[in-house]
Amino acid sequence: MSEAVNAIELLERKVAANADDAAARYQLAVLLLDEYGRVSEPELLSRAREQLTRAVQLRPKHAPSHAALGYTYDLTEDGAEQALVCFREARRLNPRDKEYDVYVLTLLEATGREQDALVEIEAAAPRHGVDLQALRRELIVAGIVRPEDIESD
């Protein structure tokens, strides 16, 4: 039996012994997602989502649980909208996390909402110390874009 499977079983026993242990549920879900990444068994994804759903209920202010739950939805065919809800909540709880912003932007683009993504970029830039005006100027100077291709404020 692999080390990952042993760790999963250990955490499953821990959760069974204390059903209200949100941290153990989150840790178990992360291991299940890691194992899913190796073997692509849908049941592992389903189990991870179940653990994360409960972890979020138990500890609603834990941004990583919301993000991981969003990730489980993003891995499914029709889960982008629910993934977006989860990642937006994770970002609301921890607005400094760049990964949450990137995921929100990616999901907006994937769902055909480019204008919403542009609005989100404008909002995210100051949180992460990005000067969009300076970036626009640098892109023009580098010849990557033409001035007429860039909307100005």
mmCIF file of C-alpha atoms in Angstrom:
data_model
loop_
_atom_site.group_PDB
_atom_site.id
_atom_site.type_symbol
_atom_site.label_atom_id
_atom_site.label_comp_id
_atom_site.label_asym_id
_atom_site.label_seq_id
_atom_site.Cartn_x
_atom_site.Cartn_y
_atom_site.Cartn_z
ATOM 1 C CA MET A 1 0.000 0.000 0.000
ATOM 2 C CA SER A 2 1.373 3.431 -0.917
ATOM 3 C CA GLU A 3 2.275 6.096 1.598
ATOM 4 C CA ALA A 4 -0.508 8.339 0.247
ATOM 5 C CA VAL A 5 -3.124 5.637 0.698
ATOM 6 C CA ASN A 6 -1.894 5.033 4.261
ATOM 7 C CA ALA A 7 -2.152 8.763 5.004
ATOM 8 C CA ILE A 8 -5.662 8.871 3.537
ATOM 9 C CA GLU A 9 -6.754 5.950 5.693
ATOM 10 C CA LEU A 10 -5.237 7.548 8.784
ATOM 11 C CA LEU A 11 -7.090 10.801 8.176
ATOM 12 C CA GLU A 12 -10.316 8.943 7.394
ATOM 13 C CA ARG A 13 -10.063 7.319 10.825
ATOM 14 C CA LYS A 14 -9.370 10.718 12.390
ATOM 15 C CA VAL A 15 -12.459 12.213 10.716
ATOM 16 C CA ALA A 16 -14.562 9.211 11.745
ATOM 17 C CA ALA A 17 -13.462 9.723 15.347
ATOM 18 C CA ASN A 18 -14.197 13.459 15.264
ATOM 19 C CA ALA A 19 -16.672 14.424 12.560
ATOM 20 C CA ASP A 20 -16.329 18.127 13.434
ATOM 21 C CA ASP A 21 -12.589 18.298 12.753
ATOM 22 C CA ALA A 22 -12.536 20.734 9.831
ATOM 23 C CA ALA A 23 -8.741 20.720 9.598
ATOM 24 C CA ALA A 24 -8.626 16.933 9.275
ATOM 25 C CA ARG A 25 -11.340 17.035 6.620
ATOM 26 C CA TYR A 26 -9.384 19.651 4.672
ATOM 27 C CA GLN A 27 -6.153 17.645 4.947
ATOM 28 C CA LEU A 28 -7.966 14.480 3.873
ATOM 29 C CA ALA A 29 -9.455 16.267 0.869
ATOM 30 C CA VAL A 30 -6.033 17.567 -0.191
ATOM 31 C CA LEU A 31 -4.638 14.032 -0.088
ATOM 32 C CA LEU A 32 -7.647 12.706 -2.008
ATOM 33 C CA LEU A 33 -7.138 15.390 -4.657
ATOM 34 C CA ASP A 34 -3.462 14.543 -4.889
ATOM 35 C CA GLU A 35 -4.296 10.883 -5.351
ATOM 36 C CA TYR A 36 -6.960 11.808 -7.913
ATOM 37 C CA GLY A 37 -4.237 13.630 -9.826
ATOM 38 C CA ARG A 38 -2.274 10.395 -9.996
ATOM 39 C CA VAL A 39 -5.006 7.887 -10.819
ATOM 40 C CA SER A 40 -7.957 9.979 -12.127
ATOM 41 C CA GLU A 41 -10.604 7.966 -10.285
ATOM 42 C CA PRO A 42 -13.803 10.063 -10.134
ATOM 43 C CA GLU A 43 -14.698 8.553 -6.771
ATOM 44 C CA LEU A 44 -11.655 10.246 -5.225
ATOM 45 C CA LEU A 45 -12.808 13.609 -6.543
ATOM 46 C CA SER A 46 -16.279 13.021 -5.170
ATOM 47 C CA ARG A 47 -14.891 12.066 -1.759
ATOM 48 C CA ALA A 48 -12.664 15.157 -1.712
ATOM 49 C CA ARG A 49 -15.624 17.401 -2.549
ATOM 50 C CA GLU A 50 -17.691 15.802 0.206
ATOM 51 C CA GLN A 51 -14.931 16.418 2.769
ATOM 52 C CA LEU A 52 -14.429 20.003 1.622
ATOM 53 C CA THR A 53 -18.138 20.776 1.648
ATOM 54 C CA ARG A 54 -18.268 19.692 5.270
ATOM 55 C CA ALA A 55 -14.999 21.496 6.106
ATOM 56 C CA VAL A 56 -16.450 24.741 4.724
ATOM 57 C CA GLN A 57 -19.577 24.261 6.811
ATOM 58 C CA LEU A 58 -17.484 23.712 9.927
ATOM 59 C CA ARG A 59 -14.947 26.455 9.255
ATOM 60 C CA PRO A 60 -16.527 28.951 6.834
ATOM 61 C CA LYS A 61 -13.694 31.489 7.125
ATOM 62 C CA HIS A 62 -10.982 29.082 5.932
ATOM 63 C CA ALA A 63 -10.140 30.397 2.455
ATOM 64 C CA PRO A 64 -8.063 27.351 1.391
ATOM 65 C CA SER A 65 -11.071 25.064 1.958
ATOM 66 C CA HIS A 66 -13.216 27.231 -0.305
ATOM 67 C CA ALA A 67 -10.465 27.304 -2.940
ATOM 68 C CA ALA A 68 -9.922 23.547 -2.832
ATOM 69 C CA LEU A 69 -13.674 23.013 -3.099
ATOM 70 C CA GLY A 70 -13.685 25.293 -6.128
ATOM 71 C CA TYR A 71 -10.894 23.242 -7.615
ATOM 72 C CA THR A 72 -12.985 20.065 -7.268
ATOM 73 C CA TYR A 73 -15.769 21.734 -9.225
ATOM 74 C CA ASP A 74 -13.384 23.054 -11.856
ATOM 75 C CA LEU A 75 -12.244 19.500 -12.538
ATOM 76 C CA THR A 76 -15.746 18.532 -13.659
ATOM 77 C CA GLU A 77 -17.372 19.121 -17.033
ATOM 78 C CA ASP A 78 -20.021 21.611 -15.912
ATOM 79 C CA GLY A 79 -18.495 22.901 -12.695
ATOM 80 C CA ALA A 80 -17.048 26.274 -13.737
ATOM 81 C CA GLU A 81 -19.886 28.361 -12.278
ATOM 82 C CA GLN A 82 -19.741 26.641 -8.895
ATOM 83 C CA ALA A 83 -15.943 26.799 -8.971
ATOM 84 C CA LEU A 84 -16.189 30.544 -9.553
ATOM 85 C CA VAL A 85 -18.480 30.940 -6.531
ATOM 86 C CA CYS A 86 -15.989 29.054 -4.357
ATOM 87 C CA PHE A 87 -12.932 30.947 -5.587
ATOM 88 C CA ARG A 88 -14.657 34.292 -5.172
ATOM 89 C CA GLU A 89 -15.426 33.382 -1.574
ATOM 90 C CA ALA A 90 -11.830 32.276 -1.011
ATOM 91 C CA ARG A 91 -10.651 35.586 -2.459
ATOM 92 C CA ARG A 92 -13.106 37.537 -0.298
ATOM 93 C CA LEU A 93 -11.680 35.800 2.760
ATOM 94 C CA ASN A 94 -8.068 36.300 1.660
ATOM 95 C CA PRO A 95 -7.846 39.103 -0.919
ATOM 96 C CA ARG A 96 -4.037 39.031 -0.930
ATOM 97 C CA ASP A 97 -3.805 35.521 -2.394
ATOM 98 C CA LYS A 98 -2.802 35.898 -6.038
ATOM 99 C CA GLU A 99 -3.804 32.343 -6.919
ATOM 100 C CA TYR A 100 -7.416 33.057 -6.033
ATOM 101 C CA ASP A 101 -7.401 36.107 -8.295
ATOM 102 C CA VAL A 102 -5.850 34.134 -11.144
ATOM 103 C CA TYR A 103 -8.402 31.362 -10.764
ATOM 104 C CA VAL A 104 -11.304 33.841 -10.743
ATOM 105 C CA LEU A 105 -9.966 35.489 -13.898
ATOM 106 C CA THR A 106 -9.400 32.140 -15.606
ATOM 107 C CA LEU A 107 -12.902 30.954 -14.763
ATOM 108 C CA LEU A 108 -14.453 34.191 -15.980
ATOM 109 C CA GLU A 109 -12.632 33.830 -19.287
ATOM 110 C CA ALA A 110 -13.580 30.144 -19.533
ATOM 111 C CA THR A 111 -17.243 31.027 -19.062
ATOM 112 C CA GLY A 112 -17.107 33.712 -21.751
ATOM 113 C CA ARG A 113 -17.133 36.737 -19.472
ATOM 114 C CA GLU A 114 -14.072 38.584 -20.706
ATOM 115 C CA GLN A 115 -15.474 42.013 -19.779
ATOM 116 C CA ASP A 116 -16.022 40.838 -16.200
ATOM 117 C CA ALA A 117 -12.449 39.520 -16.205
ATOM 118 C CA LEU A 118 -11.147 42.935 -17.303
ATOM 119 C CA VAL A 119 -13.049 44.617 -14.474
ATOM 120 C CA GLU A 120 -11.587 42.063 -12.049
ATOM 121 C CA ILE A 121 -8.059 42.758 -13.348
ATOM 122 C CA GLU A 122 -8.532 46.477 -12.715
ATOM 123 C CA ALA A 123 -9.687 45.692 -9.164
ATOM 124 C CA ALA A 124 -6.938 43.131 -8.471
ATOM 125 C CA ALA A 125 -4.004 45.197 -9.721
ATOM 126 C CA PRO A 126 -3.772 47.570 -6.720
ATOM 127 C CA ARG A 127 -4.110 44.663 -4.256
ATOM 128 C CA HIS A 128 -0.991 43.127 -5.745
ATOM 129 C CA GLY A 129 1.003 46.285 -6.359
ATOM 130 C CA VAL A 130 0.603 46.252 -10.139
ATOM 131 C CA ASP A 131 0.566 49.580 -11.946
ATOM 132 C CA LEU A 132 -1.518 48.847 -15.031
ATOM 133 C CA GLN A 133 -0.690 52.196 -16.643
ATOM 134 C CA ALA A 134 3.042 51.475 -16.361
ATOM 135 C CA LEU A 135 2.478 47.973 -17.697
ATOM 136 C CA ARG A 136 0.592 49.371 -20.685
ATOM 137 C CA ARG A 137 3.439 51.784 -21.424
ATOM 138 C CA GLU A 138 6.033 49.002 -21.165
ATOM 139 C CA LEU A 139 4.054 46.769 -23.529
ATOM 140 C CA ILE A 140 3.931 49.577 -26.085
ATOM 141 C CA VAL A 141 7.651 50.398 -25.751
ATOM 142 C CA ALA A 142 8.520 46.705 -26.101
ATOM 143 C CA GLY A 143 6.463 46.548 -29.285
ATOM 144 C CA ILE A 144 4.235 43.807 -27.900
ATOM 145 C CA VAL A 145 1.102 45.874 -28.446
ATOM 146 C CA ARG A 146 0.207 49.010 -30.367
ATOM 147 C CA PRO A 147 -1.128 52.051 -28.522
ATOM 148 C CA GLU A 148 -4.453 51.800 -30.343
ATOM 149 C CA ASP A 149 -4.852 48.198 -29.094
ATOM 150 C CA ILE A 150 -4.907 49.297 -25.475
ATOM 151 C CA GLU A 151 -7.906 50.941 -23.883
ATOM 152 C CA SER A 152 -6.849 53.768 -21.626
ATOM 153 C CA ASP A 153 -8.574 54.958 -18.496
#
